[in-house]
CSV table of C-alpha atoms in Angstrom, one decimal:
chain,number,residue,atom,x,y,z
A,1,UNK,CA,0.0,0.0,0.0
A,2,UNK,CA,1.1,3.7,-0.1
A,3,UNK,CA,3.2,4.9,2.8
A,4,UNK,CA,5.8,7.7,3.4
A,5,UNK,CA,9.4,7.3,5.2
A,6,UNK,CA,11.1,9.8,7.0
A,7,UNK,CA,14.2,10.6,8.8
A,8,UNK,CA,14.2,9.9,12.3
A,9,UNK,CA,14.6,13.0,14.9
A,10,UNK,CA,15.0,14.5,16.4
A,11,UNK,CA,17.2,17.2,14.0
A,12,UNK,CA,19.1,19.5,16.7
A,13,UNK,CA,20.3,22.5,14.8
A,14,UNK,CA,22.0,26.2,15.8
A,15,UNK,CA,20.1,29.1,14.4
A,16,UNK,CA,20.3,30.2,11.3
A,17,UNK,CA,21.9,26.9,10.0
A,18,UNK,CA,20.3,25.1,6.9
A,19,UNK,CA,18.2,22.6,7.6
A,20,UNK,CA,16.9,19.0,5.3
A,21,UNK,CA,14.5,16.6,6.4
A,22,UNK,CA,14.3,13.6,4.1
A,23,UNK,CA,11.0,12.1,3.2
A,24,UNK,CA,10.6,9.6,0.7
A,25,UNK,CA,7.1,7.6,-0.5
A,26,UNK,CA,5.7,4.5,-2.0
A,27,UNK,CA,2.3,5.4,-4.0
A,28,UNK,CA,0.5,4.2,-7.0
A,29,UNK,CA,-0.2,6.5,-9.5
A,30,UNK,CA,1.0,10.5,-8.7
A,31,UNK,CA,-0.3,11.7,-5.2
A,32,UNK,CA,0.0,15.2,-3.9
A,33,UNK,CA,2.8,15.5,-1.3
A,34,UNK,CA,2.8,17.6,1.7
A,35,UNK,CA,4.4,18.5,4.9
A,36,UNK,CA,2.4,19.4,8.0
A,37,UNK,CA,3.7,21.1,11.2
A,38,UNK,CA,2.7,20.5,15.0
A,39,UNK,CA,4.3,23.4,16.9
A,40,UNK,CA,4.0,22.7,20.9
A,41,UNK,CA,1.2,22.3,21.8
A,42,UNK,CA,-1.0,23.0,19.1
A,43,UNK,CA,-2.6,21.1,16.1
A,44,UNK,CA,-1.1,20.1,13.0
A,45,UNK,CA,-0.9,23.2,10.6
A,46,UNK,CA,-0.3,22.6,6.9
A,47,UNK,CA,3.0,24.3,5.8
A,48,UNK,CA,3.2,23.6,2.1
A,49,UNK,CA,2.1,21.0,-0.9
A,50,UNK,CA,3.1,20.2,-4.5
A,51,UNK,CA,0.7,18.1,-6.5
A,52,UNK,CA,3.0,17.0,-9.6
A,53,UNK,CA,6.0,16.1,-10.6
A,54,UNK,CA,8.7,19.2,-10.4
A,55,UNK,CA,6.3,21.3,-8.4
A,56,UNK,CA,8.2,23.1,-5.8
A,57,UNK,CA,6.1,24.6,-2.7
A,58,UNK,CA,7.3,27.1,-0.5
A,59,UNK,CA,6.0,28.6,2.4
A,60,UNK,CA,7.8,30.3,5.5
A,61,UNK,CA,11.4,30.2,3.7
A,62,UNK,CA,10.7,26.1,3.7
A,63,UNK,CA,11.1,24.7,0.6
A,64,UNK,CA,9.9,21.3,-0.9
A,65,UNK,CA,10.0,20.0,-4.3
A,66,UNK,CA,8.3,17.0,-6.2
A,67,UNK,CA,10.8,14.4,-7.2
A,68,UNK,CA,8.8,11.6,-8.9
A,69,UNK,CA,12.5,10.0,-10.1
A,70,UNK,CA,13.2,9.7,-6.9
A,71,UNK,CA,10.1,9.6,-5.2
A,72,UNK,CA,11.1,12.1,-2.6
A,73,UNK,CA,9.7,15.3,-1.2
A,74,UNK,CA,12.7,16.8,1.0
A,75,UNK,CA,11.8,19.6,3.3
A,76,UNK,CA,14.7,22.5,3.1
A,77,UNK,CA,15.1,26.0,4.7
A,78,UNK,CA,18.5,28.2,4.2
A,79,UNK,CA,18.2,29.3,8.1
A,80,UNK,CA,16.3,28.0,10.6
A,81,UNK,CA,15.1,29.9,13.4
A,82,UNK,CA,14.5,29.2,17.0
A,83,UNK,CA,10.5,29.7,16.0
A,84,UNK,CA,10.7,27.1,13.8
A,85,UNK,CA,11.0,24.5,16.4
A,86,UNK,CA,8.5,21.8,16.1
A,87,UNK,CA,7.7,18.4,15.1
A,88,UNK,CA,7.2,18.3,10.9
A,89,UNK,CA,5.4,15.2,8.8
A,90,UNK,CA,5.7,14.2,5.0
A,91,UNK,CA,2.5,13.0,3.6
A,92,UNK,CA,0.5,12.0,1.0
A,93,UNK,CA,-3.0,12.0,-0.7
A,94,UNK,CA,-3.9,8.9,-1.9
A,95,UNK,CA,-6.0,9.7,-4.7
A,96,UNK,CA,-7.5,6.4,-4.8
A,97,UNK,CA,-8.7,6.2,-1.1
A,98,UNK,CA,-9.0,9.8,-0.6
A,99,UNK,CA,-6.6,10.3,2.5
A,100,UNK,CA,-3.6,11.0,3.9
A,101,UNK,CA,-1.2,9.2,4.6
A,102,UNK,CA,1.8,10.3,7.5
A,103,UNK,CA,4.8,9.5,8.1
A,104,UNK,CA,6.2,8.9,11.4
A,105,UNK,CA,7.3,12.8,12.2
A,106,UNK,CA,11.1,14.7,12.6
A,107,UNK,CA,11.3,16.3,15.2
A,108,UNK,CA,13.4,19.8,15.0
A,109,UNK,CA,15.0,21.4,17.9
A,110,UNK,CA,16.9,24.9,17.0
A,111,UNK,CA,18.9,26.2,19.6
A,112,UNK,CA,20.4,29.8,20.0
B,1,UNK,CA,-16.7,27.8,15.3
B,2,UNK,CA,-13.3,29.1,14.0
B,3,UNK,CA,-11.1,25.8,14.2
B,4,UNK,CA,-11.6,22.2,15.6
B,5,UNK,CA,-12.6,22.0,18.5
B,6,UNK,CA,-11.9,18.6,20.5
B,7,UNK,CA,-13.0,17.4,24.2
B,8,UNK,CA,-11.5,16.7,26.1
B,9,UNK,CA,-7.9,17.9,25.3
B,10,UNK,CA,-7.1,15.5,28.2
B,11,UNK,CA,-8.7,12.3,29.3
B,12,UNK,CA,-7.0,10.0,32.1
B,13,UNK,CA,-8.9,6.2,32.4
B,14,UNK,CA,-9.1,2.7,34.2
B,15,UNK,CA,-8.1,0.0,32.4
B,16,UNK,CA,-11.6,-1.6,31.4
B,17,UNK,CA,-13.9,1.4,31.2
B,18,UNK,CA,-15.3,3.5,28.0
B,19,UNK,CA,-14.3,6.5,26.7
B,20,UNK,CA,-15.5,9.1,24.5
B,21,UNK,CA,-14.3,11.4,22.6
B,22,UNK,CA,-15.5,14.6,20.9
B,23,UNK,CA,-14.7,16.7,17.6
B,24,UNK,CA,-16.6,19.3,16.7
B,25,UNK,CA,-15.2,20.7,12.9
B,26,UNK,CA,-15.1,24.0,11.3
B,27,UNK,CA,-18.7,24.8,10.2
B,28,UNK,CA,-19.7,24.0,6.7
B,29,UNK,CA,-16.9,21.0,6.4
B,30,UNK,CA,-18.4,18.1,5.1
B,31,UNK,CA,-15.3,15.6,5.6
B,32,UNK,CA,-14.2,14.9,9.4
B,33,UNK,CA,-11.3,12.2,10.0
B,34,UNK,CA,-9.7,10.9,12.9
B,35,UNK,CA,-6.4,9.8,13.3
B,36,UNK,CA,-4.3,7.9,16.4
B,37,UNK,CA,-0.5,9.7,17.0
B,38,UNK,CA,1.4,7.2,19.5
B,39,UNK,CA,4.6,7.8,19.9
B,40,UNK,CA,7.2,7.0,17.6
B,41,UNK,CA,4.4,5.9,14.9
B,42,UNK,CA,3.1,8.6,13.5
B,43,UNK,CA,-0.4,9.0,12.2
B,44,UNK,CA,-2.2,6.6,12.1
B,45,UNK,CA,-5.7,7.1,10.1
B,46,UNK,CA,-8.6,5.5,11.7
B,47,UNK,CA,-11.8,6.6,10.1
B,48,UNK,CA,-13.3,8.8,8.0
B,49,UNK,CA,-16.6,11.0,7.2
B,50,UNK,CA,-18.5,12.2,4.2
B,51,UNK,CA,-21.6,14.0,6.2
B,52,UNK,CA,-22.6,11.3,8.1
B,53,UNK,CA,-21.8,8.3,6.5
B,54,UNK,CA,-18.6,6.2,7.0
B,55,UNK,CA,-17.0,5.2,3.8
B,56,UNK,CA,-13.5,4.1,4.8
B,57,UNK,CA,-13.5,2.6,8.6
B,58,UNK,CA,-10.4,0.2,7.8
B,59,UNK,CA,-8.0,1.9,10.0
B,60,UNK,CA,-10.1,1.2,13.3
B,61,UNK,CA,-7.9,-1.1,15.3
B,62,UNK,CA,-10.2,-3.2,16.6
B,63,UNK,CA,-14.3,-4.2,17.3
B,64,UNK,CA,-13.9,-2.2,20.7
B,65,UNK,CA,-13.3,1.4,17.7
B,66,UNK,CA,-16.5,2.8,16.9
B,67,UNK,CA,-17.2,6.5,15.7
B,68,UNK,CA,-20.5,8.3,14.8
B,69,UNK,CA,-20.9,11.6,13.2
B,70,UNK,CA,-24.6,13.0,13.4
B,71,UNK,CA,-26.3,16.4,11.6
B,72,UNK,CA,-23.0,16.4,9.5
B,73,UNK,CA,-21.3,17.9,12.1
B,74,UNK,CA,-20.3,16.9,15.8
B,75,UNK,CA,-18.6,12.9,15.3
B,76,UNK,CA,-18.1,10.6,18.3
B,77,UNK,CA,-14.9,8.0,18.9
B,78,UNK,CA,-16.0,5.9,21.3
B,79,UNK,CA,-13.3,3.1,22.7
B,80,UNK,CA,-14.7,0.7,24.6
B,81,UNK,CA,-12.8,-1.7,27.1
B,82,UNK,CA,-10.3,0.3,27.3
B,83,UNK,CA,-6.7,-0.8,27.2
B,84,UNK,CA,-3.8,0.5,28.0
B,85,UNK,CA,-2.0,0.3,24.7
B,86,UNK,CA,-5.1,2.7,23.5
B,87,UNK,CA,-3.2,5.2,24.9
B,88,UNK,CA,-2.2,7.5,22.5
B,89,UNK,CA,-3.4,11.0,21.1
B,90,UNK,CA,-6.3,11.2,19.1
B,91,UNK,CA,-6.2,13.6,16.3
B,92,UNK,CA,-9.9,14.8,14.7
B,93,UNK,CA,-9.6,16.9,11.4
B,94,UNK,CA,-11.8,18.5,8.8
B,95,UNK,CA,-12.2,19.2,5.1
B,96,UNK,CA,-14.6,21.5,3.1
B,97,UNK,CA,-15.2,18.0,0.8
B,98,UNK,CA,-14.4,14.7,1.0
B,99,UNK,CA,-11.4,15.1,-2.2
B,100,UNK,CA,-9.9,18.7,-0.7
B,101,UNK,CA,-6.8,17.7,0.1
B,102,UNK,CA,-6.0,20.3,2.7
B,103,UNK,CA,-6.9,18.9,6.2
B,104,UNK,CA,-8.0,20.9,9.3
B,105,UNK,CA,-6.6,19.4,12.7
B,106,UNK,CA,-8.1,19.8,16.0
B,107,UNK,CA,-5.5,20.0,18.8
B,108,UNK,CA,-6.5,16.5,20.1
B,109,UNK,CA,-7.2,14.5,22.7
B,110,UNK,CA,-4.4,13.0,25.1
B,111,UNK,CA,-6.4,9.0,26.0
B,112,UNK,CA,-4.2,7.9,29.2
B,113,UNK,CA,-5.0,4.3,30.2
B,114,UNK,CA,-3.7,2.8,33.4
């Protein structure tokens, strides 16, 4: 079945350092990917998507683009701030069950 | 109201007993799913909604998982016998239609079982 794999945390960075978290998927046919963010203590937000192949969304100064060569969907920002603390999942739509599917969560910890 | 709303945001339980739990979703959504974040898995999807009916109930662990969703709006996850690897946070979330993609997330419920 579809699923999405993810890099283990938790990712302890300095500020402003450049940060990747690593999400790869398994799907049939050509799902929409996104990543979803669950600052503390609140509910998981949605922080950007791509739908196709090449699509790069962007939101925040993250940045994700659509490899379907690869089948990855790598989460990316130049400098991280101490803000951006918080606990981020790759998913997918699975167009032919209409739902998403999460991976397990990376945990980011930015420290001054 | 302006987000999902869950209730309780915390729920402590006896081994044994029932539980339920509550989301109320953004007005107007028509899709409502729940998912189960344990630690270390992820999310895990359980159920979902399209108004009132139950299409997809494959991810409910077990016999003792049952959910309702009434008036196309307030839905009800209701574990019964509880045990204590049901402990977990429960995640409800909405959708304006059943194939928007963009999901709405409640801030969940925290199910302790001792």
């Amino acid at each position: 079945g579809d699923s999405v794999t993810q890099m283990e945390g938790p990712v302890t960075l300095s500020e402003e350092a450049f940060l990747t978290i690593n999400c790869t998927y398994t799907a049939t046919g050509y799902p929409s990917l996104f990543w979803y963010v669950q600052y503390p203590g609140e509910g998981l937000q949605l922080l950007l998507k791509a739908t196709k192949a090449d699509d790069k969304g962007s939101n925040k100064g993250f940045e994700a683009t659509y490899r379907k060569e690869t089948t990855s969907f790598h989460l990316e920002k130049g400098s991280v701030q101490v803000s951006d603390s918080a606990v981020y999942f790759c998913a997918l739509w699975a167009h032919n069950t209409d739902k998403l599917i999460f991976g397990t969560g990376t945990r980011l910890q930015v420290f001054p | 109201g302006a987000g999902v709303s869950q209730s309780p945001s915390n729920k402590v339980t006896e081994k044994g007993k029932d539980v339920e739990l509550r989301c109320d979703p953004i007005s107007g959504h028509t899709a409502l799913y729940w998912y189960r974040q344990s630690l270390g898995q992820g999310l895990e999807f359980l159920i979902y909604f399209q108004g009132n009916s139950a299409p997809d109930k494959s991810g409910l662990p077990s016999d003792r998982f049952s959910a309702e969703r009434t008036g196309g709006s307030v839905s009800t996850l209701t574990i019964q016998r509880t045990q204590q690897e049901d402990s977990a946070v429960y995640l409800c979330a909405s959708s304006p239609s059943q194939v928007d993609e963009k999901l709405f997330f409640g801030s969940g419920t925290q199910l302790s079982v001792l």
